[in-house]
Each structure stands twice: as C-alpha cells, then as structure tokens.
mmCIF file of C-alpha atoms in Angstrom:
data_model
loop_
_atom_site.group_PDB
_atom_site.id
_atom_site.type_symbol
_atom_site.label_atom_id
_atom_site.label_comp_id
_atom_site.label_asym_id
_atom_site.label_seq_id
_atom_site.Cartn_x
_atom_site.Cartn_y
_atom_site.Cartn_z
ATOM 1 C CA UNK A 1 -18.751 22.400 -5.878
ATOM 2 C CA UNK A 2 -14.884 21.826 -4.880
ATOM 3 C CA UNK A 3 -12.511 24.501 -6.420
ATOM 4 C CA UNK A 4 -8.846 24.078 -5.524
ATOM 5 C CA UNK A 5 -7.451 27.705 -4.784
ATOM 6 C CA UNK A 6 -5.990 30.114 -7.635
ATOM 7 C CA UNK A 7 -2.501 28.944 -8.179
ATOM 8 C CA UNK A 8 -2.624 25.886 -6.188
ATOM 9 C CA UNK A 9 -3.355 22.491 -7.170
ATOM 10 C CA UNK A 10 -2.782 20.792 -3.590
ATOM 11 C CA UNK A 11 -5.163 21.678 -0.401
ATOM 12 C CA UNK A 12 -4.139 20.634 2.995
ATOM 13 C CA UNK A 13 -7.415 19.684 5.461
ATOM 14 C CA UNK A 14 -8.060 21.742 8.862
ATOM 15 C CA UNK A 15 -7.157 18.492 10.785
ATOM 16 C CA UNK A 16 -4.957 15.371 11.713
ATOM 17 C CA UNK A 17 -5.873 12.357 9.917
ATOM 18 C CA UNK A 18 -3.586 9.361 9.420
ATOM 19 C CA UNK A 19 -4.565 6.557 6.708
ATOM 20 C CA UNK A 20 -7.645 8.822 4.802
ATOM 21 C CA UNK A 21 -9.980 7.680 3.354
ATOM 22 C CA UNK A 22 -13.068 9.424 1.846
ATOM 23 C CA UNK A 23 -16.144 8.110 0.893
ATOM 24 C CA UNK A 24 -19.074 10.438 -1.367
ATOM 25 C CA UNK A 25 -21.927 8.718 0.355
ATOM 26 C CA UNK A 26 -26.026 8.805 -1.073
ATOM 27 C CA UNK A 27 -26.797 12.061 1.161
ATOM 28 C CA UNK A 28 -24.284 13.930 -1.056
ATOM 29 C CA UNK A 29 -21.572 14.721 1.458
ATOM 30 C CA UNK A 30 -18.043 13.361 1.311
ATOM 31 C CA UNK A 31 -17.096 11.611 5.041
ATOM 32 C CA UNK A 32 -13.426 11.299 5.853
ATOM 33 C CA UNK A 33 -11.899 7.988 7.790
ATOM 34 C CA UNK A 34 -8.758 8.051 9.298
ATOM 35 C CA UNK A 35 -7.015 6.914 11.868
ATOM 36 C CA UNK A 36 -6.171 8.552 15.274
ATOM 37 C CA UNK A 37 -2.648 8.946 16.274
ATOM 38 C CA UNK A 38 -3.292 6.885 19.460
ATOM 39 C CA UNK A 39 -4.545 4.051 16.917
ATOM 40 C CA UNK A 40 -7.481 3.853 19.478
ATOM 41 C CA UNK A 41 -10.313 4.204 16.766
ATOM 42 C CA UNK A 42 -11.871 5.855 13.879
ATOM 43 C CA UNK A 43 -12.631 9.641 13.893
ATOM 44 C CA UNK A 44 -15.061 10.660 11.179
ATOM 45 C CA UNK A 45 -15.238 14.105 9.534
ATOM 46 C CA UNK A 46 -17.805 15.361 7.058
ATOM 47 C CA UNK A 47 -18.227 17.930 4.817
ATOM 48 C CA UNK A 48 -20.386 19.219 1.713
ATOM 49 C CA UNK A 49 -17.828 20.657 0.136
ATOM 50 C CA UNK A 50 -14.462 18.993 0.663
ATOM 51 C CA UNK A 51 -13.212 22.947 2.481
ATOM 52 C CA UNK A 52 -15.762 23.301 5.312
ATOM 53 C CA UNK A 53 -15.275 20.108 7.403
ATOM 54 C CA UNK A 54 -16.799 18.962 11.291
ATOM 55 C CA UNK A 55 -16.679 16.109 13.206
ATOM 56 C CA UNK A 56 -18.996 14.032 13.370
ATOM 57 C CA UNK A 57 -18.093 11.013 16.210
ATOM 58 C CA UNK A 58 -16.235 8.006 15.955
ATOM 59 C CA UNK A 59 -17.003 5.329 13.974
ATOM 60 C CA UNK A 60 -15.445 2.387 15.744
ATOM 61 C CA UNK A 61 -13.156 2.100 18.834
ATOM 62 C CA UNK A 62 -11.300 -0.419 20.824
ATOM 63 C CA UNK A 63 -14.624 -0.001 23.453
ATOM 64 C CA UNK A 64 -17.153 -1.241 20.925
ATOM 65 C CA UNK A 65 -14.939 -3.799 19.048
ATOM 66 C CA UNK A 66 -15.607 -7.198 19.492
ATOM 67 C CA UNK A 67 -11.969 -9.005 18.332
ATOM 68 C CA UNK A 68 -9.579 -5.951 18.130
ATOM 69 C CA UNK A 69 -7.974 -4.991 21.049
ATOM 70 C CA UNK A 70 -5.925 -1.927 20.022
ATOM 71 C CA UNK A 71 -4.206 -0.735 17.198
ATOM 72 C CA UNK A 72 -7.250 0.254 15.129
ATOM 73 C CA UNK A 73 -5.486 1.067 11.891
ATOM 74 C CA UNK A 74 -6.605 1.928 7.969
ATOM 75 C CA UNK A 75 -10.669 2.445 7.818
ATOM 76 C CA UNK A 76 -12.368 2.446 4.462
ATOM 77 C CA UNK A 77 -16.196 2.277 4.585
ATOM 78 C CA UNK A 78 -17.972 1.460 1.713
ATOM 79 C CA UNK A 79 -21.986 1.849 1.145
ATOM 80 C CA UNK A 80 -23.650 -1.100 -0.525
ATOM 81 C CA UNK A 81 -27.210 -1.707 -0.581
ATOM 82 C CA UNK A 82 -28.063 1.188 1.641
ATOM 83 C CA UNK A 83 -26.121 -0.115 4.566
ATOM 84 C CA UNK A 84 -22.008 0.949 5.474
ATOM 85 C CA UNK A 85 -19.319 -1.498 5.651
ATOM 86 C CA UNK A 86 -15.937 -0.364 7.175
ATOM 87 C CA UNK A 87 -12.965 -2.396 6.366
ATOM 88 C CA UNK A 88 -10.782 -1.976 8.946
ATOM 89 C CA UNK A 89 -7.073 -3.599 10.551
ATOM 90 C CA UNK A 90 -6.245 -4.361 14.209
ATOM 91 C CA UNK A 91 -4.657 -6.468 17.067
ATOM 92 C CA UNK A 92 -6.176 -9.235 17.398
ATOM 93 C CA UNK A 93 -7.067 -10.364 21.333
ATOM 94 C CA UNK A 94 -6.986 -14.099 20.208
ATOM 95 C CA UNK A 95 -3.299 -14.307 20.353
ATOM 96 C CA UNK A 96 -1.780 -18.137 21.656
ATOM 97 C CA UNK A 97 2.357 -17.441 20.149
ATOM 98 C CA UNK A 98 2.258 -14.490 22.059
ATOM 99 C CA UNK A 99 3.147 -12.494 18.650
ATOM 100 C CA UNK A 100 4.549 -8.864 19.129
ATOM 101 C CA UNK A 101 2.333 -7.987 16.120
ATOM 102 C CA UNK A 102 -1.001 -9.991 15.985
ATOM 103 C CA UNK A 103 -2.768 -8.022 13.022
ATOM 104 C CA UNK A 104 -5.705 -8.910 11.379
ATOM 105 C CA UNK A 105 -8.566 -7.636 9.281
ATOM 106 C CA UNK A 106 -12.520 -6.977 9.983
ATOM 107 C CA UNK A 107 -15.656 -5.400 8.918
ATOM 108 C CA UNK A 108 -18.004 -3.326 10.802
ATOM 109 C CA UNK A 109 -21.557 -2.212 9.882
ATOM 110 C CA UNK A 110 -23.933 0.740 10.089
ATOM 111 C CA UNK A 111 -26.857 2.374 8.921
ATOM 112 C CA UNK A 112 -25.244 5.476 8.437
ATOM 113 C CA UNK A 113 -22.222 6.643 7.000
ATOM 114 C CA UNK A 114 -20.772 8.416 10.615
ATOM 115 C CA UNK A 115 -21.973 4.628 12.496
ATOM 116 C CA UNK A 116 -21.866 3.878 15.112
ATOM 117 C CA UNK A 117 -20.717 0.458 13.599
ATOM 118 C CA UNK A 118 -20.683 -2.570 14.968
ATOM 119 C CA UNK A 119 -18.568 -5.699 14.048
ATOM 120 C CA UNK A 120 -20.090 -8.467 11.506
ATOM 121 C CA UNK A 121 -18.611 -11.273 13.935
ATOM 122 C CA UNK A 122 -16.157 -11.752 17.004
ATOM 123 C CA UNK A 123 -13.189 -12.483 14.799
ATOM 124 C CA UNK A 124 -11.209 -11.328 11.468
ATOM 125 C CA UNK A 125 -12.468 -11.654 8.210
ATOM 126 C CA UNK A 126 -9.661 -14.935 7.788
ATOM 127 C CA UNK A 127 -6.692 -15.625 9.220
ATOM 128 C CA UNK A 128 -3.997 -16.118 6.983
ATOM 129 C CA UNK A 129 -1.338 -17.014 9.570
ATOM 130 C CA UNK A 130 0.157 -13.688 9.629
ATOM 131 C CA UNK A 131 -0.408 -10.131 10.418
ATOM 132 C CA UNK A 132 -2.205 -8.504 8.411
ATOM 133 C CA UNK A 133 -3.284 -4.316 7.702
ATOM 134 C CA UNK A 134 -4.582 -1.496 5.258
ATOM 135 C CA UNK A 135 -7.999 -3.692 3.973
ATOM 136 C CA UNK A 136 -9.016 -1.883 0.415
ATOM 137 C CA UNK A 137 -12.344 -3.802 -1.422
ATOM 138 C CA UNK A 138 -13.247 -3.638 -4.732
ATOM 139 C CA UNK A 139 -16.353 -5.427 -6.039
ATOM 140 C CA UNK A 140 -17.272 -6.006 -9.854
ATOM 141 C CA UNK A 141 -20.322 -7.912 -11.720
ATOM 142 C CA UNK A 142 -21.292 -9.387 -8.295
ATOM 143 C CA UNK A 143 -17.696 -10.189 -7.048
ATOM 144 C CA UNK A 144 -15.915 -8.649 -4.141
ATOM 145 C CA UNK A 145 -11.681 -8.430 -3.524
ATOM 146 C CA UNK A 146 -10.098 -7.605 -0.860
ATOM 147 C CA UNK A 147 -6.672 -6.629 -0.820
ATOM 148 C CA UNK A 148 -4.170 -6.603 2.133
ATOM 149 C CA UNK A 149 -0.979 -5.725 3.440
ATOM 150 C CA UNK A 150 1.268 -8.543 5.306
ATOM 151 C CA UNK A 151 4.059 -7.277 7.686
ATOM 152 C CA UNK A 152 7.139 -6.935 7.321
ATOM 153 C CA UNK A 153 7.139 -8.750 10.793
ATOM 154 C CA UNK A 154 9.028 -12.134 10.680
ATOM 155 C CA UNK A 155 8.924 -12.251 7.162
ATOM 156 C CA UNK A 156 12.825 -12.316 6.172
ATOM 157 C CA UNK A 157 13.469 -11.795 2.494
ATOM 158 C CA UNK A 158 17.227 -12.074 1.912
ATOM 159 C CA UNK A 159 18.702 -9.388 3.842
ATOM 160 C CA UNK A 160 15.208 -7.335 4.789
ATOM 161 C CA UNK A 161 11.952 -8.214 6.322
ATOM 162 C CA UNK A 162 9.451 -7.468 3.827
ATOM 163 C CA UNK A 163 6.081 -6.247 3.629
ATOM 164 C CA UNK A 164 3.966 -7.638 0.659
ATOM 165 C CA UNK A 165 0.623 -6.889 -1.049
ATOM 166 C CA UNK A 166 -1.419 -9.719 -1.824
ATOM 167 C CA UNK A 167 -5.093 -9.870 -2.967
ATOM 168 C CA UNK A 168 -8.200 -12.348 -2.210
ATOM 169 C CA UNK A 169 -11.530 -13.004 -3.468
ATOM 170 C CA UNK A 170 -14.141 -12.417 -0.647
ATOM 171 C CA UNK A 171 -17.579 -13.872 0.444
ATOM 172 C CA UNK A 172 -20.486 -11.697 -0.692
ATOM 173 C CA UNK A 173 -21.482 -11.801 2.882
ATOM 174 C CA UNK A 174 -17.942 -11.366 4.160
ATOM 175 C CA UNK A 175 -17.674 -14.109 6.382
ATOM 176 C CA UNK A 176 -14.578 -15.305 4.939
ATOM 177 C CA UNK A 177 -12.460 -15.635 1.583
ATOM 178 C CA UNK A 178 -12.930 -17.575 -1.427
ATOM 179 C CA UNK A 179 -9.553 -19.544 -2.575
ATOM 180 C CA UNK A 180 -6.362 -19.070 -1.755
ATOM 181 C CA UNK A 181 -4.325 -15.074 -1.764
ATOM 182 C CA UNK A 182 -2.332 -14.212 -4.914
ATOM 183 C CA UNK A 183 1.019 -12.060 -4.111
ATOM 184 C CA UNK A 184 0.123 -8.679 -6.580
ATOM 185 C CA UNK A 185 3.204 -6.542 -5.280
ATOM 186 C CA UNK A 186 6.332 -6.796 -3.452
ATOM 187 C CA UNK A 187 9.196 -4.412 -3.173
ATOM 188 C CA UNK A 188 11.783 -4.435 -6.265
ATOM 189 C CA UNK A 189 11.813 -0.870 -7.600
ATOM 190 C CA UNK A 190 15.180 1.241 -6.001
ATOM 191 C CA UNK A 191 13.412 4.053 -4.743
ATOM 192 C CA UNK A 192 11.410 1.585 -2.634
ATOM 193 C CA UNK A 193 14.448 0.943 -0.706
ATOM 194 C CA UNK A 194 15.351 4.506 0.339
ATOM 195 C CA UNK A 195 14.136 3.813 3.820
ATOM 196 C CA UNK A 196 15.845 0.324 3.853
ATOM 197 C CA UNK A 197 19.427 0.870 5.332
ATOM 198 C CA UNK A 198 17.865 2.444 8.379
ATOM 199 C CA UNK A 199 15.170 0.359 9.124
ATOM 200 C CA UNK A 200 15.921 -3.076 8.190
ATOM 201 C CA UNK A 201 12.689 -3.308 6.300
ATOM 202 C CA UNK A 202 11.091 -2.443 2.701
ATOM 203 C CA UNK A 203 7.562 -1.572 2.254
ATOM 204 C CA UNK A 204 4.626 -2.220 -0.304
ATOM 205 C CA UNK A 205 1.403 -1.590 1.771
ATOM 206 C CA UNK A 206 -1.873 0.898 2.073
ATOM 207 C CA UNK A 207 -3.143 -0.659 -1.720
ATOM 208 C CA UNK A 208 -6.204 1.001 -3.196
ATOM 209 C CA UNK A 209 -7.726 -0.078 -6.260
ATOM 210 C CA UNK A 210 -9.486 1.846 -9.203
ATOM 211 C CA UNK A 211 -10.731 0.411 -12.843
ATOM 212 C CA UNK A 212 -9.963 2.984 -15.859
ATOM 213 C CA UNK A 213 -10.276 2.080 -19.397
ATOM 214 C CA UNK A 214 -10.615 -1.405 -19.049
ATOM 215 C CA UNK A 215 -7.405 -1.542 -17.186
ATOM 216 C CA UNK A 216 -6.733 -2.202 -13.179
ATOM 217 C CA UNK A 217 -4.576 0.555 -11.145
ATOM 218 C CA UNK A 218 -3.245 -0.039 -8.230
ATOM 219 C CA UNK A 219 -1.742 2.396 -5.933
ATOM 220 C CA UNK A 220 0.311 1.720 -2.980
ATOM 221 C CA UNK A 221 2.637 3.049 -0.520
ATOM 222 C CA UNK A 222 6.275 1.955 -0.303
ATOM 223 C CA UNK A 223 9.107 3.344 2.382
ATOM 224 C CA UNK A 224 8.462 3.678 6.410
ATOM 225 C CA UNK A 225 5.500 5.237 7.076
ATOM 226 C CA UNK A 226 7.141 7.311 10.024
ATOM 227 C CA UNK A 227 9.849 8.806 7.583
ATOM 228 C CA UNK A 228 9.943 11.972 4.861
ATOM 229 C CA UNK A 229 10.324 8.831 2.062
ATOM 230 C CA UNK A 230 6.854 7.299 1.864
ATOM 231 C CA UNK A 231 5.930 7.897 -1.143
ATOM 232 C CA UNK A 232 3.047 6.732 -3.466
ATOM 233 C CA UNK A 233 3.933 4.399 -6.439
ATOM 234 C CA UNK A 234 1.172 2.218 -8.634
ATOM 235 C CA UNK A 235 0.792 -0.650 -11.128
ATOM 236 C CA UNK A 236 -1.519 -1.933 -14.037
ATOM 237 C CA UNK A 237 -3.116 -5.258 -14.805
ATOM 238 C CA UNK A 238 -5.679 -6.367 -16.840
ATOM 239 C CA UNK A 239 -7.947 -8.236 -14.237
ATOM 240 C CA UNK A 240 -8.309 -7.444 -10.361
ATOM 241 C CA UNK A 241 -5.680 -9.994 -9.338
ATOM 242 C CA UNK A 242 -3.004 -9.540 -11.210
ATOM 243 C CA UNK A 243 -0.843 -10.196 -12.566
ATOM 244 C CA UNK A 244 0.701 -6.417 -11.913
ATOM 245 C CA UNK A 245 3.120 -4.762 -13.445
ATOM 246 C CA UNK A 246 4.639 -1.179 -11.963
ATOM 247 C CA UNK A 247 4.931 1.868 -13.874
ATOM 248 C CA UNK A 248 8.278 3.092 -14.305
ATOM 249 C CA UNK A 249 8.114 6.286 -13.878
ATOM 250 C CA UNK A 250 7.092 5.877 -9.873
ATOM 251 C CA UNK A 251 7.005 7.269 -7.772
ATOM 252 C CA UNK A 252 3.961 9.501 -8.296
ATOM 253 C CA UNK A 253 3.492 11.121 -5.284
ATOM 254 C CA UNK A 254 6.708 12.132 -2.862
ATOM 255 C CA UNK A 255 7.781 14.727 -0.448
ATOM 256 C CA UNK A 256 8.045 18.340 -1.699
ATOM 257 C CA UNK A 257 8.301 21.471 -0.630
ATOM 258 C CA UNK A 258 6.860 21.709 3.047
ATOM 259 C CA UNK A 259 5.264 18.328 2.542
ATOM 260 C CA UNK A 260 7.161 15.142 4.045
ATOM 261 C CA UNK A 261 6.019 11.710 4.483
ATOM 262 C CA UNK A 262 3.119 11.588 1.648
ATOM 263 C CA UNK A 263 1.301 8.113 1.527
ATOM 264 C CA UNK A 264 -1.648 5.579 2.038
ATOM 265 C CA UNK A 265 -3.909 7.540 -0.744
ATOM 266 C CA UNK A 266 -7.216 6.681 -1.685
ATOM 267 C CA UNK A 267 -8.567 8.040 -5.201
ATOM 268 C CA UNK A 268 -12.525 9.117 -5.794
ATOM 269 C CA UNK A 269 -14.510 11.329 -7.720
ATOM 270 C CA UNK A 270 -16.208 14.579 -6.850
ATOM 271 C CA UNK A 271 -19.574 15.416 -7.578
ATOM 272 C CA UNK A 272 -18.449 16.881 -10.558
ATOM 273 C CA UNK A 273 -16.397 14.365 -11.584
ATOM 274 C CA UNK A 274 -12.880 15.249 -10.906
ATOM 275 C CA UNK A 275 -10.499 12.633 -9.438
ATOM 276 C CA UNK A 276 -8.972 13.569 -6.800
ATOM 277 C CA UNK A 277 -5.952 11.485 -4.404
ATOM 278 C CA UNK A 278 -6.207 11.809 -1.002
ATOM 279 C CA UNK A 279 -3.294 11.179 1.095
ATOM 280 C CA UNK A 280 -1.443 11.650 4.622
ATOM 281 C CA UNK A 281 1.434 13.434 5.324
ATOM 282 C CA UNK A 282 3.845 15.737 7.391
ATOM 283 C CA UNK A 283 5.206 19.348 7.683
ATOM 284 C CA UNK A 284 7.450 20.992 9.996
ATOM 285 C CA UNK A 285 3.777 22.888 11.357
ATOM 286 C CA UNK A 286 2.233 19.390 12.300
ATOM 287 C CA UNK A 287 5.324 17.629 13.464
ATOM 288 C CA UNK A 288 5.106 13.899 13.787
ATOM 289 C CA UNK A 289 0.902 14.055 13.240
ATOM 290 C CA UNK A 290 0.015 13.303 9.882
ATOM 291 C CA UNK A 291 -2.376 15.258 8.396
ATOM 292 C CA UNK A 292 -4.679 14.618 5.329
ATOM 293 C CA UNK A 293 -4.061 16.644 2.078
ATOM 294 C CA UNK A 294 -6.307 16.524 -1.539
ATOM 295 C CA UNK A 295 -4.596 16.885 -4.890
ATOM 296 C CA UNK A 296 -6.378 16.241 -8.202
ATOM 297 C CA UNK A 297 -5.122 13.206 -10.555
ATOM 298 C CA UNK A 298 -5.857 12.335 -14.198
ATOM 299 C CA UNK A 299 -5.244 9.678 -16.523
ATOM 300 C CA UNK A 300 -2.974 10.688 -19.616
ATOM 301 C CA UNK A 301 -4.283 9.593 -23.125
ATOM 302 C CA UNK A 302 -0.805 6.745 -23.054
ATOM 303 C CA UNK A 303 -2.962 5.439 -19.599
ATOM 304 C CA UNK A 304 0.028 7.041 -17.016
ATOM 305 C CA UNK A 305 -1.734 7.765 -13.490
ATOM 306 C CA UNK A 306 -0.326 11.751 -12.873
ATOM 307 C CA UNK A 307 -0.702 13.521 -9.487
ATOM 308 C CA UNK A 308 -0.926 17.368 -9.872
ATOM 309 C CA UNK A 309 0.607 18.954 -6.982
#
C-alpha cells in the first residue's frame, strides 16, 4: 500500500529519471520509464510499493533500435491485450536535408513489462514533415490517439520558434495515423513565456491525457526543460481532440522550495486508488540530473486538476 510520509505530501525517488513515466502493470507492480541523461535508452525500475525500487534492465537502446539512431527520449509503455507497447521519440537515421533535429516517433513491443522490446517496423509511426517528441496514447471504445510534441526547431512564430501540441487518431495496429493532426495547444498563457527572453523559444510539450467526469484533461509542460521554470499547466475539452481550453489558474505544478525544474508528468492510480502525478525535476543535491518525484492530485467538486505538494 503507498503511504506518503507524516507531514509530507511530495516523495522524491532513490534515482535519476528524466521524462517518467509509470505504468501499474497485471503482475501488480508499478514499472518506471524514463529517460537516461545520455538519451542513449530506456532504464526501467520496478517496485511493489512505489518506496522500495530496483532496476530491472533497459527496455530499449540505440543498439536494439531499428530507425532511431540516438536521442532516445520520452518512453510510455502501455499493456494491451497482454502484450507491452512503448511509445517512444528519437533521431531518426533516415535523414536526406541533413536536419540538425530529425525527431520522430515509434513503438516497440514486449512480452513483459521490463522488455526487452523490439521495434513494430524500421521506421516512425508517420512522418509529419517535422520533428517530432514526448508520444502519450490514449485509446477509448476501440479508438486509439496519439498525441505529440513538434519542435520548436524551424518553426518561427512571430518573434519565437515555437513548440506545439497537436493530436492524431492512430491505426489499431499502429502502423500509421488515421486523418490529418489537429493543433490542441500552443503557447499563449504569460507564465509560458518566462523562459522566452533567454532562449528564443516557448514551449507546450510532454502532453499526457486522462478522462474524469466525462471531461478530457490534458496536462503539459511549458518553459525550457533545462531551466528552474518548467512548470506543469493543463486544459479541458469535451472529446479527445479538442477543442482545448486552459485553466486559468496554471500553472499547477512549479518550482518550490528545493525543487527546480518540475515537468513532463504523467498521472495514474495506485492500487488503492489514489491519483498520483509523477514528474521530473532538479535540486541543488542532483545538479543538472533530473530526478523523478510523486505527489498526489485530485479533482475538486468545480472539476479544477490540484497538485498537493
């Protein structure tokens, strides 16, 4: 059973883990995906508990991959009909232009939740024409999304380069997309600028979606990843593509205290049912590796998303 410790709401996790995401898999453990601060491939961690964690391998690296050739960014594995799909960002070799960043997205598959997986093809997912990270799915009454991140990479929005969300509807088999992307979220709240003047850029990436109440949430990081203001926003719709609309009292999530840097969350519930976010971020202990840290979250009876911290 996961207890959070007397007079603390927020638990940090013995170990550095960028991008986290944690699945509750059929054997009743909770496995951890993140990636490695190399970006060379996925490190798994398991644990019964969600306080006792090990290791447990690697689920996918730049050895095994068949299209990605580095930059191995953003796992989330998802069990469906007894087998393990990781979604999963990276550079792609096939790469004519010459493009500085040559993102894309795949899937990988095992028998297990810890893999070893191996790639569904020798290319992406699709290729929209642009890079592409942070893959989240979400499948309802036989239909799968998948939602993506494009670069801010040579994608000039007035003064910035940008980095959008958009979402797709995905083969059942996931051999490709169905349709065309829809553009769900772009930057336009002020405190998603706070990184802007020394970067260049503005942020709305690492999307994760969760149904509640008949309504769609939507969380997502905005800010540079690298700095103490990513930070956690999210937004509401009434079907899985949109259209979105941002709450207004975002950012949910943000540096405090020791904590710097807080962003690309997941959300999932415990055994028991509690909700809990899991996110990355920094302290002065850990330096520039990010490290993976579990807070619990509830829904307020007017349908606000809260992070207790």
């Amino acid at each position: 059973m996961f207890c959070l410790p007397a007079k603390r709401h927020t638990i940090r996790l013995p170990f550095a883990a960028a991008d986290p995401f944690i699945l509750p898999a059929a054997d009743g453990r909770y496995y951890l995906y993140a990636t490695s601060e190399d970006g060379s491939g996925f490190p798994v961690h398991v644990s019964d508990d969600l306080h006792s964690w090990r290791a447990c391998g690697t689920a996918l690296d730049a050895a095994r991959a068949r299209w990605g050739a580095g930059c191995f960014w953003a796992p989330e594995c998802y069990e469906i009909d007894g087998k393990y799909y990781l979604f999963y960002s990276a550079d792609w070799k096939e790469n004519p232009t010459g493009a500085l960043e040559n993102f894309r997205i795949g899937v990988a598959v095992a028998d297990t939740p810890a893999g070893p997986f191996a790639d569904l093809s020798d290319r992406p997912v699709f290729d929209p024409g642009y890079p592409v990270i942070d893959a989240n799915l979400y499948r309802e009454d036989g239909r799968c999304y998948l939602y993506y991140s494009r670069c801010c990479y040579e994608h000039r929005v007035g003064q910035w380069e940008e980095s959008w969300i958009y979402g797709v509807e995905l083969k059942p088999d996931f051999s490709g997309v169905i349709g065309e992307p829809v553009l769900l979220l772009r930057p336009e709240q002020d405190w998603e600028g706070r990184s802007a003047a020394a970067t260049g850029r503005r942020w709305n990436e690492g999307s994760f979606l969760l149904r509640q109440g008949g309504r769609y949430y939507m969380t997502y990081s905005a800010n540079c990843f690298a700095g103490p203001d990513y930070a956690v926003g999210y937004a509401t719709a009434e079907s899985p593509l949109g259209p979105f609309v941002k709450a207004a009292e975002n950012p949910i999530l943000e540096r405090g205290g020791e904590v710097t840097g807080t962003g690309h969350s997941c959300l999932f519930r415990t055994r028991q049912g509690q909700l809990l976010i899991c996110y990355h971020g920094r302290t002065a202990a850990t330096g520039q590796d990010r490290v993976a840290f579990l807070s619990p979250a509830r829904f307020t009876a007017q349908g606000r998303l809260v992070v207790e911290r």
